[in-house]
XYZ file of C-alpha atoms in Angstrom:
685
model
C 9.038 -27.069 9.800
C 5.888 -27.669 11.758
C 2.746 -25.686 12.070
C 1.539 -24.536 15.465
C -2.244 -24.209 15.533
C -4.882 -23.346 18.062
C -7.321 -26.119 18.903
C -10.635 -26.050 17.018
C -9.317 -23.134 14.993
C -11.697 -21.968 12.252
C -8.899 -20.321 10.315
C -7.054 -21.384 7.176
C -3.346 -22.109 7.460
C -0.610 -22.779 4.932
C 0.299 -26.441 4.878
C 3.982 -27.063 5.618
C 6.168 -28.909 3.129
C 8.322 -31.725 4.490
C 12.032 -30.924 4.686
C 14.690 -33.542 3.963
C 16.616 -34.740 7.006
C 14.452 -32.662 9.317
C 11.254 -34.266 10.626
C 8.228 -32.000 10.781
C 5.269 -32.300 13.051
C 2.098 -30.448 13.956
C 2.164 -29.203 17.502
C -1.028 -28.397 19.352
C -1.362 -25.258 21.458
C -1.607 -27.304 24.641
C 1.704 -29.000 23.896
C 3.314 -25.637 23.262
C 2.366 -24.413 26.726
C 5.003 -26.770 28.171
C 7.756 -25.184 26.094
C 8.590 -22.077 28.141
C 12.231 -22.453 27.221
C 11.567 -21.954 23.527
C 12.356 -18.471 22.100
C 9.901 -16.995 19.597
C 9.659 -14.176 17.062
C 6.467 -12.197 16.532
C 6.332 -10.441 13.157
C 4.233 -7.261 13.314
C 2.628 -6.221 9.998
C -0.920 -4.875 10.207
C -1.315 -5.542 13.937
C 0.583 -2.624 15.498
C -0.799 -2.887 19.009
C -0.418 -4.732 22.308
C -4.098 -4.550 23.238
C -6.355 -7.353 21.912
C -3.498 -9.142 20.182
C -4.072 -12.947 20.354
C -0.730 -13.756 18.750
C 1.185 -11.678 21.284
C -0.807 -13.149 24.173
C -0.135 -16.722 23.033
C 3.567 -16.070 22.454
C 3.992 -14.345 25.814
C 2.236 -17.187 27.602
C 4.286 -19.968 26.072
C 7.820 -18.573 25.617
C 10.552 -17.390 27.934
C 11.889 -15.013 25.266
C 9.887 -13.142 22.650
C 11.360 -10.993 19.906
C 8.833 -8.428 18.553
C 9.861 -7.513 14.996
C 8.847 -4.984 12.360
C 10.373 -5.221 8.890
C 10.376 -2.235 6.544
C 9.802 -4.342 3.424
C 9.237 -2.354 0.218
C 6.627 -4.876 -0.966
C 4.409 -3.764 1.897
C 5.397 -0.103 2.079
C 5.079 0.700 -1.636
C 1.289 0.300 -1.358
C 1.009 3.030 1.294
C 0.192 6.675 0.643
C 2.292 9.366 2.325
C -0.397 9.729 4.992
C -0.227 6.014 5.748
C 3.575 6.092 5.933
C 3.391 8.937 8.434
C 0.763 7.072 10.427
C 2.933 3.958 10.363
C 5.938 5.760 11.843
C 3.891 7.267 14.673
C 2.317 3.875 15.399
C 5.698 2.118 15.491
C 7.156 4.756 17.798
C 4.261 4.259 20.207
C 4.464 0.465 19.890
C 8.155 0.502 20.753
C 7.556 2.757 23.777
C 4.699 0.540 24.970
C 6.895 -2.554 24.673
C 9.695 -0.850 26.579
C 7.301 -0.065 29.408
C 6.843 -3.828 29.793
C 10.564 -4.552 29.690
C 10.502 -5.586 26.041
C 11.385 -3.727 22.826
C 10.628 -3.619 19.110
C 13.283 -4.752 16.670
C 13.345 -2.713 13.453
C 14.950 -3.970 10.257
C 15.026 -2.905 6.586
C 14.950 -5.296 3.647
C 13.249 -8.490 2.507
C 11.198 -10.046 5.285
C 12.199 -13.618 4.396
C 15.944 -12.916 4.647
C 15.693 -10.835 7.800
C 13.493 -13.375 9.594
C 15.781 -16.231 8.538
C 18.827 -14.467 10.026
C 17.002 -13.578 13.235
C 15.708 -17.129 13.663
C 19.292 -18.294 13.400
C 20.632 -15.557 15.721
C 18.187 -16.056 18.608
C 17.631 -19.788 17.902
C 13.889 -19.198 17.638
C 11.652 -22.227 17.436
C 8.368 -20.388 16.816
C 7.309 -17.612 14.455
C 3.985 -15.868 15.070
C 2.344 -14.265 12.007
C -1.056 -12.651 11.659
C -3.086 -14.300 8.918
C -3.822 -12.035 5.938
C -6.594 -12.028 3.351
C -4.742 -10.011 0.680
C -3.204 -12.059 -2.101
C 0.121 -10.190 -2.106
C 0.481 -10.630 1.655
C -0.405 -14.315 1.305
C 2.398 -14.603 -1.215
C 4.857 -12.794 1.046
C 4.074 -15.087 3.979
C 4.478 -18.084 1.687
C 7.914 -16.818 0.602
C 8.954 -16.414 4.247
C 7.730 -19.918 5.015
C 9.524 -21.476 2.035
C 12.757 -19.618 2.835
C 12.722 -20.970 6.380
C 11.871 -24.480 5.235
C 14.695 -24.668 2.709
C 17.384 -22.973 4.799
C 20.200 -25.396 5.583
C 21.543 -23.055 8.294
C 18.546 -23.674 10.583
C 18.546 -26.645 12.902
C 15.680 -28.254 14.725
C 12.008 -27.580 14.173
C 10.434 -24.192 13.534
C 6.716 -23.849 14.146
C 4.720 -21.164 12.345
C 1.642 -19.885 14.138
C -0.935 -18.167 11.964
C -3.396 -16.252 14.098
C -6.145 -13.697 13.764
C -8.452 -11.782 16.104
C -11.782 -13.644 16.324
C -14.673 -11.174 16.087
C -17.346 -13.884 16.111
C -17.064 -17.418 17.480
C -17.229 -19.240 14.149
C -16.142 -22.865 14.317
C -15.914 -23.587 10.601
C -15.573 -20.922 7.925
C -16.647 -23.379 5.234
C -20.108 -23.332 6.812
C -20.314 -19.514 6.729
C -23.584 -18.531 4.991
C -23.113 -16.852 1.634
C -25.776 -14.239 2.377
C -25.489 -11.624 5.119
C -29.223 -12.012 5.648
C -28.699 -15.688 6.562
C -25.625 -14.813 8.615
C -27.655 -12.423 10.785
C -30.095 -15.236 11.531
C -27.293 -17.041 13.392
C -27.431 -14.188 15.937
C -23.724 -14.442 16.721
C -22.501 -11.906 19.256
C -19.077 -10.254 18.905
C -16.538 -11.612 21.362
C -14.889 -9.396 23.985
C -11.205 -8.440 23.905
C -9.069 -10.237 26.527
C -6.925 -8.633 29.203
C -3.492 -7.371 28.040
C -0.711 -9.950 28.118
C 2.347 -9.755 30.368
C 5.412 -9.897 28.158
C 8.738 -11.599 28.895
C 11.701 -9.266 29.429
C 13.782 -8.651 26.307
C 17.485 -9.405 25.945
C 19.129 -5.970 26.026
C 22.319 -6.920 24.149
C 20.450 -7.271 20.863
C 20.701 -4.553 18.199
C 17.124 -3.309 18.098
C 17.659 -0.806 15.264
C 16.523 2.834 14.891
C 13.192 4.036 13.535
C 13.615 5.991 10.278
C 12.459 9.524 9.553
C 9.725 10.063 6.998
C 12.274 11.269 4.426
C 14.501 8.264 5.040
C 11.547 5.951 4.545
C 10.533 7.616 1.273
C 14.114 7.351 -0.028
C 14.272 3.680 0.957
C 11.057 2.891 -0.934
C 12.141 4.785 -4.055
C 15.483 3.004 -4.098
C 13.885 -0.428 -3.802
C 11.002 -0.098 -6.256
C 12.944 1.680 -9.030
C 12.400 4.855 -11.048
C 9.760 3.417 -13.386
C 7.573 2.249 -10.510
C 8.061 5.595 -8.740
C 6.793 7.472 -11.802
C 3.754 5.210 -11.971
C 3.027 5.708 -8.284
C 3.100 9.471 -8.805
C -0.063 9.111 -10.887
C -1.917 8.081 -7.717
C -1.093 11.326 -5.917
C -3.415 13.574 -7.928
C -7.144 12.988 -7.734
C -9.369 12.728 -10.785
C -11.199 15.853 -9.657
C -7.965 17.853 -9.449
C -6.917 16.721 -12.956
C -10.285 17.705 -14.409
C -10.132 21.107 -12.729
C -6.685 21.704 -14.161
C -7.693 20.523 -17.638
C -10.745 22.734 -17.888
C -8.995 25.709 -16.308
C -6.287 25.431 -18.963
C -8.885 25.253 -21.738
C -10.667 28.350 -20.470
C -7.437 30.265 -19.832
C -8.111 30.702 -16.117
C -5.744 29.892 -13.308
C -6.913 26.948 -11.186
C -7.700 27.673 -7.585
C -5.519 25.955 -5.040
C -7.007 22.881 -3.450
C -8.479 23.298 -0.010
C -5.712 21.506 1.870
C -4.524 22.624 5.275
C -0.963 23.857 5.517
C 1.689 21.373 6.583
C 2.562 23.883 9.282
C -0.847 23.486 10.909
C -0.686 24.382 14.548
C -0.995 21.217 16.580
C -2.951 21.026 19.768
C -1.459 19.370 22.809
C -2.393 15.688 22.843
C -3.792 15.950 19.301
C -4.753 12.605 17.802
C -4.327 13.954 14.265
C -0.632 13.289 13.834
C -0.136 13.425 10.055
C 0.647 16.634 8.173
C -2.819 16.814 6.607
C -4.349 16.355 10.027
C -7.504 14.586 8.846
C -7.079 11.021 10.142
C -6.713 9.624 13.643
C -3.290 8.233 14.489
C -0.600 7.669 17.081
C -0.720 4.593 19.269
C -3.573 2.491 20.594
C -4.238 4.756 23.579
C -4.345 7.787 21.305
C -6.864 6.097 19.014
C -8.940 4.963 22.000
C -8.997 8.558 23.232
C -10.179 9.744 19.816
C -12.834 7.005 19.787
C -14.109 8.117 23.190
C -14.410 11.662 21.868
C -16.097 10.479 18.664
C -18.708 8.380 20.479
C -19.509 11.254 22.865
C -20.031 13.841 20.145
C -23.574 14.648 21.316
C -22.379 15.403 24.836
C -20.020 18.228 23.912
C -16.766 18.812 25.750
C -14.388 21.445 27.088
C -11.317 19.385 26.195
C -9.346 20.844 23.289
C -8.332 17.440 21.908
C -11.924 16.190 21.958
C -13.191 19.406 20.377
C -10.693 18.811 17.586
C -12.152 15.328 17.014
C -15.646 16.821 16.882
C -14.528 19.399 14.329
C -12.955 16.756 12.091
C -16.078 14.598 12.518
C -18.261 17.370 11.117
C -15.911 17.932 8.179
C -15.789 14.206 7.362
C -19.536 13.565 7.619
C -20.101 13.635 3.850
C -23.071 11.363 4.435
C -24.557 10.010 7.666
C -21.993 7.851 9.467
C -19.239 8.268 6.841
C -17.018 10.156 9.293
C -16.080 7.005 11.214
C -14.428 5.228 8.294
C -12.836 8.466 7.142
C -11.264 9.210 10.534
C -10.523 5.729 11.904
C -10.194 3.562 8.776
C -6.396 4.029 8.359
C -5.727 3.162 12.022
C -7.824 0.017 11.634
C -5.917 -0.908 8.446
C -2.608 -0.744 10.315
C -4.067 -2.635 13.269
C -3.352 0.161 15.744
C -6.704 -0.838 17.180
C -8.770 -3.950 16.486
C -12.294 -4.070 15.092
C -13.287 -6.039 18.172
C -12.072 -3.287 20.501
C -13.947 -0.626 18.518
C -17.165 -2.613 18.825
C -16.604 -3.323 22.509
C -16.048 0.378 23.324
C -19.048 1.479 21.258
C -21.408 -0.985 22.947
C -19.996 -0.182 26.394
C -20.761 3.494 25.835
C -24.231 2.681 24.490
C -24.980 0.749 27.681
C -23.733 3.675 29.766
C -26.272 5.876 27.996
C -29.115 3.419 28.607
C -28.685 2.228 32.203
C -26.873 -0.921 31.125
C -29.347 -2.012 28.439
C -29.282 -2.243 24.643
C -32.439 -1.262 22.806
C -33.787 -3.711 20.200
C -34.809 -0.672 18.117
C -31.325 0.603 17.351
C -28.586 2.684 18.907
C -29.303 5.898 20.769
C -26.406 7.822 19.230
C -25.528 8.129 15.546
C -21.821 7.880 16.353
C -22.316 4.553 18.132
C -24.242 3.248 15.129
C -21.533 4.477 12.743
C -18.721 2.781 14.689
C -20.505 -0.493 15.451
C -22.000 -0.897 11.984
C -18.692 -0.104 10.279
C -16.640 -2.739 12.106
C -19.371 -5.386 11.807
C -19.481 -4.709 8.064
C -15.672 -4.914 7.820
C -15.719 -8.233 9.644
C -18.370 -9.690 7.342
C -16.369 -8.905 4.202
C -13.200 -10.152 5.861
C -14.960 -13.459 6.579
C -16.150 -13.677 2.977
C -12.580 -13.057 1.820
C -11.193 -15.713 4.166
C -13.791 -18.215 3.024
C -12.879 -17.567 -0.614
C -9.290 -18.616 0.199
C -10.322 -22.038 1.520
C -10.730 -23.627 -1.885
C -9.808 -22.984 -5.494
C -13.006 -24.423 -6.885
C -14.500 -22.839 -9.968
C -13.169 -21.671 -13.304
C -10.619 -19.291 -11.762
C -9.159 -18.553 -8.357
C -10.313 -15.470 -6.482
C -7.851 -13.022 -4.977
C -8.127 -10.087 -2.594
C -6.568 -6.644 -2.989
C -6.803 -3.952 -0.320
C -7.610 -0.488 -1.662
C -7.669 2.445 0.761
C -8.259 -0.078 3.527
C -11.138 -1.871 1.772
C -11.176 -5.444 0.431
C -11.543 -5.798 -3.332
C -12.055 -9.136 -5.094
C -10.373 -9.910 -8.410
C -8.988 -12.731 -10.511
C -6.311 -13.174 -13.159
C -6.009 -15.871 -15.831
C -3.193 -16.372 -18.326
C 0.584 -16.208 -18.085
C 1.669 -14.265 -21.145
C 0.442 -11.810 -23.735
C -1.250 -8.394 -23.583
C -2.913 -7.316 -20.332
C -6.705 -6.984 -20.420
C -8.888 -5.627 -17.607
C -12.599 -6.529 -17.496
C -14.860 -4.058 -15.662
C -18.508 -4.898 -14.916
C -21.570 -2.672 -14.794
C -23.772 -1.434 -11.947
C -25.003 -4.225 -9.677
C -22.757 -6.854 -11.252
C -19.376 -8.380 -10.321
C -16.350 -9.996 -11.944
C -18.235 -13.279 -12.456
C -20.497 -11.462 -14.922
C -17.585 -12.170 -17.293
C -17.954 -15.877 -16.445
C -17.580 -17.028 -20.075
C -15.182 -14.307 -21.173
C -12.254 -14.523 -18.739
C -10.931 -17.906 -19.842
C -12.107 -17.475 -23.416
C -10.109 -14.265 -23.920
C -7.105 -15.680 -22.043
C -7.020 -18.716 -24.346
C -6.297 -16.364 -27.246
C -2.893 -15.624 -25.735
C -3.796 -12.839 -23.319
C -3.518 -12.196 -19.593
C -6.950 -11.302 -18.283
C -7.740 -9.497 -15.046
C -11.339 -9.090 -13.856
C -12.262 -6.993 -10.838
C -15.315 -6.606 -8.620
C -15.557 -2.887 -7.946
C -15.929 -1.394 -4.476
C -19.573 -1.631 -3.417
C -20.495 -4.629 -5.576
C -20.461 -8.425 -5.421
C -18.258 -9.719 -2.617
C -16.055 -6.643 -2.516
C -16.435 -4.431 0.526
C -19.248 -1.877 0.723
C -17.973 0.833 3.091
C -19.898 3.920 4.119
C -18.395 6.341 1.599
C -19.767 8.625 -1.092
C -19.671 6.572 -4.296
C -18.936 8.546 -7.457
C -17.767 7.807 -10.973
C -14.446 9.479 -10.102
C -13.958 7.257 -7.033
C -14.412 4.119 -9.143
C -12.094 5.495 -11.840
C -9.388 6.097 -9.220
C -9.855 2.534 -7.992
C -9.243 1.224 -11.531
C -6.215 3.489 -11.902
C -4.672 2.180 -8.689
C -5.485 -1.431 -9.591
C -3.635 -1.089 -12.896
C -0.654 0.489 -11.141
C -0.445 -1.758 -8.067
C -1.738 -5.123 -9.305
C -1.420 -5.334 -13.086
C 1.765 -3.260 -13.237
C 1.603 -2.384 -16.945
C -0.692 -0.616 -19.455
C -3.905 -2.504 -20.205
C -6.691 -2.883 -22.726
C -9.677 -2.092 -20.449
C -13.079 -3.563 -21.310
C -16.100 -1.914 -19.690
C -19.794 -2.797 -19.725
C -22.518 -0.219 -19.014
C -21.393 2.218 -16.289
C -18.131 0.240 -16.168
C -17.487 1.485 -19.699
C -17.797 5.058 -18.453
C -15.328 4.373 -15.627
C -12.914 2.888 -18.161
C -13.294 5.972 -20.363
C -12.432 8.264 -17.434
C -9.267 6.271 -16.764
C -8.337 6.489 -20.452
C -8.960 10.231 -20.564
C -7.184 11.205 -17.341
C -4.322 8.667 -17.219
C -3.604 7.737 -20.865
C -0.237 6.173 -19.969
C -2.168 3.301 -18.367
C -4.315 2.447 -21.382
C -3.408 0.859 -24.737
C -6.890 0.785 -26.240
C -10.482 1.076 -25.002
C -13.258 -1.498 -25.488
C -16.797 -0.385 -24.633
C -19.724 -2.794 -24.230
C -23.004 -0.836 -24.285
C -21.246 1.882 -22.341
C -22.961 4.565 -20.306
C -22.044 8.151 -21.077
C -23.167 10.780 -23.531
C -21.769 12.471 -26.599
C -21.817 16.275 -26.350
C -20.458 18.275 -29.285
C -18.267 21.240 -28.349
C -17.834 20.154 -24.754
C -14.202 21.339 -24.577
C -15.319 24.892 -23.800
C -17.270 23.875 -20.729
C -16.129 24.286 -17.161
C -15.888 21.354 -14.772
C -17.972 21.542 -11.597
C -17.709 19.249 -8.605
C -21.192 20.181 -7.409
C -23.517 17.183 -7.465
C -27.253 17.185 -7.691
C -28.823 15.286 -4.833
C -32.403 14.458 -4.000
C -34.099 14.802 -0.667
C -34.396 11.588 1.357
C -32.008 9.784 -1.009
C -31.568 6.995 1.543
C -35.280 6.282 1.728
C -35.657 6.367 -2.053
C -32.674 4.005 -2.373
C -34.294 1.563 0.064
C -37.561 1.633 -1.884
C -35.703 1.147 -5.163
C -33.738 -1.772 -3.733
C -36.955 -3.362 -2.448
C -38.553 -2.993 -5.876
C -35.531 -4.474 -7.657
C -35.452 -7.478 -5.330
C -39.100 -8.207 -6.100
C -38.652 -7.800 -9.841
C -35.057 -8.894 -10.338
C -35.829 -11.933 -12.482
C -37.918 -10.028 -15.030
C -35.531 -7.060 -14.976
C -32.442 -9.161 -15.690
C -34.190 -11.210 -18.366
C -35.105 -7.986 -20.175
C -31.362 -7.308 -20.511
C -31.013 -10.621 -22.420
C -33.647 -10.351 -25.189
C -31.972 -12.837 -27.556
C -30.921 -15.506 -25.047
C -33.087 -15.142 -21.957
C -31.743 -18.432 -20.604
C -28.423 -16.625 -19.915
C -30.270 -14.744 -17.161
C -30.135 -17.954 -15.144
C -30.696 -18.750 -11.495
C -26.988 -18.495 -10.688
C -26.733 -14.903 -11.976
C -29.952 -13.809 -10.296
C -29.082 -15.461 -6.976
C -25.641 -13.835 -6.930
C -27.195 -10.422 -7.455
C -29.741 -11.119 -4.739
C -26.991 -12.275 -2.374
C -25.109 -8.990 -2.794
C -28.300 -6.971 -2.275
C -28.405 -8.077 1.371
C -24.826 -7.033 2.165
C -24.283 -4.283 4.739
C -23.651 -0.978 3.009
C -25.616 -1.743 -0.151
C -27.984 1.197 0.451
C -25.064 3.646 0.250
C -24.143 2.171 -3.126
C -27.744 2.479 -4.340
C -27.771 6.141 -3.338
C -25.009 6.795 -5.873
C -27.570 6.323 -8.663
C -28.965 9.725 -7.728
C -25.585 11.496 -7.640
C -23.822 10.103 -10.715
C -22.368 12.878 -12.850
C -22.042 11.737 -16.460
C -21.645 15.284 -17.767
C -18.097 14.683 -19.048
C -18.900 13.097 -22.430
C -17.270 10.144 -24.099
C -16.082 12.246 -27.041
C -14.008 14.382 -24.653
C -12.609 11.472 -22.628
C -11.654 9.437 -25.710
C -10.472 12.366 -27.807
C -6.817 11.346 -27.878
C -7.405 7.703 -28.779
C -8.197 8.083 -32.454
C -8.356 4.582 -33.889
C -7.831 2.760 -30.594
C -11.483 2.552 -29.474
C -13.730 -0.462 -30.095
C -17.455 -0.178 -29.422
C -19.194 -3.540 -29.161
C -22.906 -2.753 -29.027
C -25.872 -4.991 -28.263
C -28.494 -3.522 -30.584
C -31.504 -4.659 -28.508
C -30.503 -2.777 -25.347
C -33.715 -1.952 -23.410
C -31.997 0.925 -21.561
C -31.113 3.106 -24.563
C -31.543 3.643 -28.281
C -28.500 1.834 -29.627
C -28.849 3.179 -33.170
C -28.992 6.788 -31.993
C -26.066 6.241 -29.623
C -23.911 4.743 -32.359
C -24.796 7.537 -34.757
C -23.579 10.146 -32.268
C -20.401 8.189 -31.583
C -19.638 7.870 -35.305
C -20.155 11.586 -35.866
C -18.163 12.962 -32.935
C -15.577 10.284 -32.069
C -13.107 10.051 -34.921
C -11.746 6.684 -35.978
C -13.463 4.329 -33.562
C -14.562 0.850 -34.664
C -18.150 -0.285 -34.071
C -19.316 -3.894 -33.976
C -23.035 -4.624 -33.668
C -24.324 -7.734 -31.908
C -27.761 -9.320 -31.740
C -27.926 -8.859 -27.980
C -29.188 -6.632 -25.188
C -27.436 -4.580 -22.518
C -24.830 -7.249 -21.684
C -23.582 -8.495 -25.076
C -20.462 -10.109 -23.566
C -22.585 -12.450 -21.426
C -25.441 -12.976 -23.892
C -23.176 -13.735 -26.858
C -19.872 -14.657 -25.139
C -18.260 -16.610 -27.996
C -18.856 -13.838 -30.524
C -17.801 -11.130 -28.070
C -14.616 -13.034 -27.197
C -13.726 -13.450 -30.870
C -14.171 -9.742 -31.619
C -12.226 -8.644 -28.535
C -9.349 -11.036 -29.201
C -9.074 -9.981 -32.848
C -9.151 -6.322 -31.839
C -6.393 -6.668 -29.250
C -4.217 -8.629 -31.672
C -4.652 -5.871 -34.264
C -3.847 -3.085 -31.797
C -0.789 -4.943 -30.557
C 0.391 -5.231 -34.183
C -0.240 -1.480 -34.440
C -2.814 -1.936 -37.182
C -5.176 0.964 -37.725
C -8.847 0.736 -36.970
C -9.685 1.064 -40.641
C -7.545 -1.950 -41.529
C -9.115 -3.928 -38.684
C -12.581 -3.112 -39.986
């Protein structure tokens, strides 16, 4: 197998393995242009469009026959919510119709992508396979399996070139030279590239069996059959929000009947040409033209309109504007995740409209419409975090390899170390990242454990989208990570506010948690809380954005002294690396939205309520010199109102795991071993 690459490509490709008795070679793009007789397959995954599709354009230019393919593979589909599955079906229907208009078609198959592609390569005698490059670890693995299957197949003859492509937003020659800081990246003053003209596709061979598109029910049944009953039951936990569970719990305690959630009926009357195609009717979908129409309506919100379909977009915009600009990601994020439209096209259309409003000019003082700013800023932010994710895949340097998981369309960084033993999940505090467990990940794994560490949404090098950040949002992220990535119950370890998130997961989804380990956890102890009612009303402050900017500015100026105060025993642990990493993240786009969450956190659900059912399965590892709280008073309240928990005191500050890593690792490892042996907390003590 050979690898077909574009000249001067800045992108990372899998290196082909040599195959016995079949010479492999690397073919340049220019050489491929002379191979019009070669048939090719283009595998659609998260690129469900014809517009601004570099892989499709290259394949159409260089091949006399092109087979567009979509594979319903359960490894991809099982990650999708019902809304995303609906959106997928509408997008595929439109994609097939658009291909037919050009004399082509979309082949649809069910099963394992590697087996289906292998059979199709053999059937049509394809010599090239075009695949969009992915940043997610699981998708990387899937592409690698496809590649290995093709390489080792004895039924294939000749050479098969694999083209990995992506849509270039900026003209970056070498990703290894990408600045680590967004502040430095902006100094390069790179302009987004423009989408090319649509490609002319070769006519499809009509005698092929193209396959039918499934119904939504058929697709659900297919997924359930492939992933098994146990996985289905786990996935069901993702369908109910943390807020809904809390409402139900407190309604049951008070003897009142919970009010039904404010969800529109599935029988919602649909407008002609509506772009809201799913049953909930709250996200933009359909095909590329449908999404472009919705984008045009979104950008022109200030102008008003008499068109029913545009008025519908404006209504949904108002409902989704939970904070300034948040409506864009809410409405268009799913379509971008499926690749129904590219980030580059969104930016191009937003800037084109901005120029229309300003006689062809762009103001250096910002955009003239909030909707233009929301769209342009969102896709530029997405591209930055995508570039960071791609760069992280270029090398495996460091103590552990970094992986990417996509959650609700956003890129989340994590790592895993260890191959056997109990599963442990490390969760950092506010402003930190998975590397804050730099001396714990390997240390705990060496005790015979498998250790996952995650960088939460909004922190480190994980994406920072324009959403409303709450403790319940982060708890749902951890829930989904355990279900989708870890795949089994865990011993979660949480520091500071991360400890509170871990406690919420333990309280609301106990099937996911074996024991709870809290490191100077946030959260209160409130006696008699069980009689209280849950409220989703949040206290906000006026001009939260401005206050967040001032707070961020202050923290940047004083970060060294602030961090050192968290390490009173070993101030040298607050080293340049830790401080520089925190500073780097503080310049990321979207960081202000994360800072605003400080003023809307709701910690009113106390630890004694969340951990009530855990008895002797809670370990509190407390740094007694924490400058943020009175550790002695906190421990006294925990002892009095949380039955059976174990408390270990350390000569450390707010981050005992990083200030005293060897001691913290020893305590955590001994605790997990005891819990796994089903020893009681009293015997462990």
